[in-house]
PDB file of C-alpha atoms and ligand atoms in Angstrom:
ATOM      1  CA  UNK Y   1      -0.571  -2.522 -32.706  1.00 81.00           C
ATOM      2  CA  UNK Y   2      -1.442  -2.826 -29.084  1.00 95.00           C
ATOM      3  CA  UNK Y   3      -2.558  -0.366 -26.456  1.00 98.00           C
ATOM      4  CA  UNK Y   4       0.604  -1.340 -24.604  1.00 98.00           C
ATOM      5  CA  UNK Y   5       3.160  -0.677 -27.348  1.00 98.00           C
ATOM      6  CA  UNK Y   6       4.705   2.385 -25.705  1.00 98.00           C
ATOM      7  CA  UNK Y   7       5.090   0.550 -22.426  1.00 98.00           C
ATOM      8  CA  UNK Y   8       6.550  -2.539 -24.069  1.00 98.00           C
ATOM      9  CA  UNK Y   9       9.053  -0.372 -25.952  1.00 98.00           C
ATOM     10  CA  UNK Y  10      10.073   1.237 -22.677  1.00 98.00           C
ATOM     11  CA  UNK Y  11      10.379  -2.214 -21.170  1.00 98.00           C
ATOM     12  CA  UNK Y  12      12.786  -3.365 -23.869  1.00 98.00           C
ATOM     13  CA  UNK Y  13      15.009  -0.403 -23.054  1.00 98.00           C
ATOM     14  CA  UNK Y  14      14.722  -1.253 -19.372  1.00 98.00           C
ATOM     15  CA  UNK Y  15      15.620  -4.883 -19.994  1.00 97.00           C
ATOM     16  CA  UNK Y  16      18.711  -3.878 -22.019  1.00 97.00           C
ATOM     17  CA  UNK Y  17      20.105  -2.187 -18.930  1.00 96.00           C
ATOM     18  CA  UNK Y  18      18.721  -4.721 -16.479  1.00 96.00           C
ATOM     19  CA  UNK Y  19      21.397  -6.238 -14.298  1.00 93.00           C
ATOM     20  CA  UNK Y  20      19.411  -7.777 -11.483  1.00 91.00           C
ATOM     21  CA  UNK Y  21      18.545 -11.183 -12.933  1.00 92.00           C
ATOM     22  CA  UNK Y  22      18.863 -14.034 -10.457  1.00 92.00           C
ATOM     23  CA  UNK Y  23      18.409 -11.688  -7.515  1.00 92.00           C
ATOM     24  CA  UNK Y  24      16.612 -13.234  -4.542  1.00 94.00           C
ATOM     25  CA  UNK Y  25      13.181 -12.122  -3.355  1.00 95.00           C
ATOM     26  CA  UNK Y  26      13.758 -11.418   0.326  1.00 97.00           C
ATOM     27  CA  UNK Y  27      13.390  -7.907   1.756  1.00 97.00           C
ATOM     28  CA  UNK Y  28      17.033  -6.859   2.042  1.00 98.00           C
ATOM     29  CA  UNK Y  29      16.304  -3.839   4.254  1.00 98.00           C
ATOM     30  CA  UNK Y  30      13.920  -5.947   6.348  1.00 98.00           C
ATOM     31  CA  UNK Y  31      11.044  -3.591   5.534  1.00 98.00           C
ATOM     32  CA  UNK Y  32       7.408  -4.171   4.548  1.00 98.00           C
ATOM     33  CA  UNK Y  33       5.095  -1.325   3.571  1.00 98.00           C
ATOM     34  CA  UNK Y  34       1.304  -1.331   3.327  1.00 98.00           C
ATOM     35  CA  UNK Y  35       0.205   1.773   1.468  1.00 98.00           C
ATOM     36  CA  UNK Y  36      -2.361   3.215  -0.906  1.00 98.00           C
ATOM     37  CA  UNK Y  37      -2.518   2.679  -4.670  1.00 98.00           C
ATOM     38  CA  UNK Y  38      -2.224   6.461  -5.067  1.00 98.00           C
ATOM     39  CA  UNK Y  39       0.067   7.495  -7.936  1.00 98.00           C
ATOM     40  CA  UNK Y  40       1.623  10.251  -5.821  1.00 98.00           C
ATOM     41  CA  UNK Y  41       3.328   7.714  -3.563  1.00 98.00           C
ATOM     42  CA  UNK Y  42       6.749   6.201  -4.288  1.00 98.00           C
ATOM     43  CA  UNK Y  43       7.061   3.666  -1.450  1.00 98.00           C
ATOM     44  CA  UNK Y  44      10.744   2.888  -1.953  1.00 98.00           C
ATOM     45  CA  UNK Y  45      11.915   6.372  -2.840  1.00 98.00           C
ATOM     46  CA  UNK Y  46      10.229   8.029   0.112  1.00 98.00           C
ATOM     47  CA  UNK Y  47      12.176   5.762   2.481  1.00 98.00           C
ATOM     48  CA  UNK Y  48      15.519   5.916   0.723  1.00 98.00           C
ATOM     49  CA  UNK Y  49      15.174   2.289  -0.361  1.00 98.00           C
ATOM     50  CA  UNK Y  50      15.695   0.579  -3.689  1.00 97.00           C
ATOM     51  CA  UNK Y  51      15.085  -2.601  -5.617  1.00 96.00           C
ATOM     52  CA  UNK Y  52      15.148  -5.668  -3.380  1.00 97.00           C
ATOM     53  CA  UNK Y  53      14.850  -3.782  -0.111  1.00 98.00           C
ATOM     54  CA  UNK Y  54      11.170  -4.042   0.796  1.00 98.00           C
ATOM     55  CA  UNK Y  55       7.904  -5.922   0.425  1.00 98.00           C
ATOM     56  CA  UNK Y  56       5.118  -3.612  -0.719  1.00 98.00           C
ATOM     57  CA  UNK Y  57       1.384  -4.192  -0.545  1.00 98.00           C
ATOM     58  CA  UNK Y  58      -0.939  -1.579  -1.993  1.00 98.00           C
ATOM     59  CA  UNK Y  59      -4.695  -1.106  -2.088  1.00 98.00           C
ATOM     60  CA  UNK Y  60      -7.152   1.814  -2.023  1.00 97.00           C
ATOM     61  CA  UNK Y  61      -6.516   3.597   1.271  1.00 98.00           C
ATOM     62  CA  UNK Y  62      -3.507   1.524   2.353  1.00 98.00           C
ATOM     63  CA  UNK Y  63      -5.597  -0.678   4.615  1.00 98.00           C
ATOM     64  CA  UNK Y  64      -4.569  -3.845   6.435  1.00 98.00           C
ATOM     65  CA  UNK Y  65      -7.017  -6.136   4.669  1.00 98.00           C
ATOM     66  CA  UNK Y  66      -6.890  -9.941   4.997  1.00 98.00           C
ATOM     67  CA  UNK Y  67      -4.717 -10.054   1.866  1.00 98.00           C
ATOM     68  CA  UNK Y  68      -2.356  -7.431   3.297  1.00 98.00           C
ATOM     69  CA  UNK Y  69      -2.127  -9.441   6.521  1.00 98.00           C
ATOM     70  CA  UNK Y  70      -1.310 -12.545   4.491  1.00 98.00           C
ATOM     71  CA  UNK Y  71       1.497 -10.642   2.767  1.00 98.00           C
ATOM     72  CA  UNK Y  72       2.871  -9.444   6.109  1.00 98.00           C
ATOM     73  CA  UNK Y  73       2.841 -12.919   7.639  1.00 98.00           C
ATOM     74  CA  UNK Y  74       4.693 -14.312   4.619  1.00 98.00           C
ATOM     75  CA  UNK Y  75       7.074 -11.366   4.716  1.00 98.00           C
ATOM     76  CA  UNK Y  76       7.925 -11.776   8.387  1.00 98.00           C
ATOM     77  CA  UNK Y  77       8.396 -15.529   8.358  1.00 98.00           C
ATOM     78  CA  UNK Y  78       9.829 -16.219   4.933  1.00 98.00           C
ATOM     79  CA  UNK Y  79      11.168 -12.965   3.500  1.00 98.00           C
ATOM     80  CA  UNK Y  80      13.231 -11.254   6.217  1.00 98.00           C
ATOM     81  CA  UNK Y  81      10.715  -8.556   7.226  1.00 98.00           C
ATOM     82  CA  UNK Y  82      11.577  -7.021  10.635  1.00 98.00           C
ATOM     83  CA  UNK Y  83       9.833  -3.628  10.386  1.00 98.00           C
ATOM     84  CA  UNK Y  84       6.340  -2.934   9.058  1.00 98.00           C
ATOM     85  CA  UNK Y  85       5.065   0.501   8.022  1.00 99.00           C
ATOM     86  CA  UNK Y  86       1.341   1.094   7.490  1.00 98.00           C
ATOM     87  CA  UNK Y  87       1.102   4.252   5.391  1.00 98.00           C
ATOM     88  CA  UNK Y  88      -2.173   5.915   4.415  1.00 98.00           C
ATOM     89  CA  UNK Y  89      -1.825   9.464   3.062  1.00 98.00           C
ATOM     90  CA  UNK Y  90      -3.266  12.950   2.931  1.00 98.00           C
ATOM     91  CA  UNK Y  91      -5.915  13.818   0.317  1.00 98.00           C
ATOM     92  CA  UNK Y  92      -6.764  10.136  -0.169  1.00 98.00           C
ATOM     93  CA  UNK Y  93      -9.845   9.607  -2.333  1.00 96.00           C
ATOM     94  CA  UNK Y  94     -11.258   6.854  -0.127  1.00 97.00           C
ATOM     95  CA  UNK Y  95     -10.726   8.857   3.079  1.00 97.00           C
ATOM     96  CA  UNK Y  96     -12.167  12.165   1.923  1.00 96.00           C
ATOM     97  CA  UNK Y  97     -15.626  11.232   0.667  1.00 95.00           C
ATOM     98  CA  UNK Y  98     -18.485   9.018   1.725  1.00 95.00           C
ATOM     99  CA  UNK Y  99     -19.335   5.668   0.198  1.00 96.00           C
ATOM    100  CA  UNK Y 100     -22.486   7.276  -1.272  1.00 96.00           C
ATOM    101  CA  UNK Y 101     -20.444  10.038  -2.894  1.00 96.00           C
ATOM    102  CA  UNK Y 102     -17.962   7.567  -4.376  1.00 96.00           C
ATOM    103  CA  UNK Y 103     -20.791   5.342  -5.612  1.00 97.00           C
ATOM    104  CA  UNK Y 104     -22.446   8.334  -7.274  1.00 97.00           C
ATOM    105  CA  UNK Y 105     -19.222   9.135  -9.141  1.00 97.00           C
ATOM    106  CA  UNK Y 106     -18.821   5.520 -10.251  1.00 97.00           C
ATOM    107  CA  UNK Y 107     -22.446   5.348 -11.360  1.00 98.00           C
ATOM    108  CA  UNK Y 108     -21.968   8.492 -13.431  1.00 98.00           C
ATOM    109  CA  UNK Y 109     -18.710   7.240 -14.952  1.00 98.00           C
ATOM    110  CA  UNK Y 110     -20.064   3.781 -15.774  1.00 98.00           C
ATOM    111  CA  UNK Y 111     -23.588   4.869 -16.702  1.00 98.00           C
ATOM    112  CA  UNK Y 112     -25.084   2.192 -14.521  1.00 98.00           C
ATOM    113  CA  UNK Y 113     -26.329   1.527 -11.027  1.00 97.00           C
ATOM    114  CA  UNK Y 114     -23.494   1.274  -8.505  1.00 97.00           C
ATOM    115  CA  UNK Y 115     -25.568   0.804  -5.377  1.00 95.00           C
ATOM    116  CA  UNK Y 116     -24.476  -2.822  -5.007  1.00 97.00           C
ATOM    117  CA  UNK Y 117     -20.751  -1.992  -5.027  1.00 95.00           C
ATOM    118  CA  UNK Y 118     -19.098  -2.193  -1.620  1.00 93.00           C
ATOM    119  CA  UNK Y 119     -16.445   0.508  -1.257  1.00 95.00           C
ATOM    120  CA  UNK Y 120     -14.122   0.568   1.731  1.00 94.00           C
ATOM    121  CA  UNK Y 121     -14.228   4.257   2.596  1.00 96.00           C
ATOM    122  CA  UNK Y 122     -12.399   5.553   5.685  1.00 97.00           C
ATOM    123  CA  UNK Y 123     -14.307   7.901   7.967  1.00 95.00           C
ATOM    124  CA  UNK Y 124     -11.534   8.672  10.441  1.00 97.00           C
ATOM    125  CA  UNK Y 125      -8.106   8.083   8.935  1.00 97.00           C
ATOM    126  CA  UNK Y 126      -6.100   8.204  12.178  1.00 97.00           C
ATOM    127  CA  UNK Y 127      -8.520   5.912  13.975  1.00 98.00           C
ATOM    128  CA  UNK Y 128      -8.487   3.444  11.064  1.00 98.00           C
ATOM    129  CA  UNK Y 129      -4.694   3.545  11.092  1.00 98.00           C
ATOM    130  CA  UNK Y 130      -4.684   2.739  14.804  1.00 98.00           C
ATOM    131  CA  UNK Y 131      -6.985  -0.205  14.221  1.00 98.00           C
ATOM    132  CA  UNK Y 132      -4.834  -1.457  11.355  1.00 98.00           C
ATOM    133  CA  UNK Y 133      -1.601  -1.239  13.341  1.00 98.00           C
ATOM    134  CA  UNK Y 134      -3.264  -3.011  16.282  1.00 98.00           C
ATOM    135  CA  UNK Y 135      -4.453  -5.720  13.915  1.00 98.00           C
ATOM    136  CA  UNK Y 136      -0.890  -6.356  12.743  1.00 98.00           C
ATOM    137  CA  UNK Y 137       0.633  -6.223  16.233  1.00 98.00           C
ATOM    138  CA  UNK Y 138      -1.897  -8.621  17.687  1.00 98.00           C
ATOM    139  CA  UNK Y 139      -1.762 -11.162  14.889  1.00 98.00           C
ATOM    140  CA  UNK Y 140      -0.504 -14.510  16.245  1.00 98.00           C
ATOM    141  CA  UNK Y 141       1.984 -14.840  13.387  1.00 98.00           C
ATOM    142  CA  UNK Y 142       3.563 -11.427  13.952  1.00 98.00           C
ATOM    143  CA  UNK Y 143       6.180 -11.818  16.728  1.00 98.00           C
ATOM    144  CA  UNK Y 144       6.675  -9.079  19.319  1.00 97.00           C
ATOM    145  CA  UNK Y 145      10.172  -8.250  18.064  1.00 98.00           C
ATOM    146  CA  UNK Y 146       8.765  -7.080  14.725  1.00 98.00           C
ATOM    147  CA  UNK Y 147       8.369  -3.292  14.833  1.00 98.00           C
ATOM    148  CA  UNK Y 148       5.045  -2.012  13.503  1.00 98.00           C
ATOM    149  CA  UNK Y 149       4.445   1.698  12.923  1.00 98.00           C
ATOM    150  CA  UNK Y 150       1.544   3.762  11.587  1.00 98.00           C
ATOM    151  CA  UNK Y 151       2.352   6.845   9.500  1.00 98.00           C
ATOM    152  CA  UNK Y 152       0.480   9.380   7.384  1.00 98.00           C
ATOM    153  CA  UNK Y 153       2.300  10.349   4.209  1.00 98.00           C
ATOM    154  CA  UNK Y 154       1.826  13.959   3.131  1.00 98.00           C
ATOM    155  CA  UNK Y 155       1.538  13.968  -0.663  1.00 98.00           C
ATOM    156  CA  UNK Y 156       2.283  17.697  -0.763  1.00 98.00           C
ATOM    157  CA  UNK Y 157       5.485  17.757   1.304  1.00 98.00           C
ATOM    158  CA  UNK Y 158       6.778  14.195   0.891  1.00 98.00           C
ATOM    159  CA  UNK Y 159       7.007  13.844   4.665  1.00 98.00           C
ATOM    160  CA  UNK Y 160       5.958  10.852   6.739  1.00 98.00           C
ATOM    161  CA  UNK Y 161       4.356  11.673  10.059  1.00 98.00           C
ATOM    162  CA  UNK Y 162       4.377   8.851  12.584  1.00 98.00           C
ATOM    163  CA  UNK Y 163       1.038   8.532  14.395  1.00 97.00           C
ATOM    164  CA  UNK Y 164       1.530   5.241  16.216  1.00 95.00           C
TER     165      UNK Y 164
HETATM  166 ZN1  LIG Q 201      -5.208   6.953  -1.312  1.00 92.16          ZN
END
């Protein structure tokens, strides 16, 4: 018995119907998405895309971290990415409370001091999005003909609102 039994059973069913073996790993729709880890976001579904269409990088807040930038550079040069969407969202946990508040919750959950944890909270979501989009656009390995947009995804309506 494993804590993963239900998921592995579901996977066997999935594999029985799986018909995409041998598929390549390029982004067929030429899209890369940087978005939050939030479980309310379906990055492919919200854009009308499917398996094989896009490169997706997720982290708390949907920030363009050094690792996200690495993914975008690889995507653009090696994996057919032509358009990049940076997509934070409404009611995001790391954009709606302070680092101190988040630390307090973690300390309570873990029953130990969390003061040493560095949490990347976002004070002004639109400003942070602007900085992230600028970071991508100005990167020397992101050519000018790659389109980069900044959007806020509304988890209550399913709509993307372009900000930049
Ligand atoms: Zn979030």
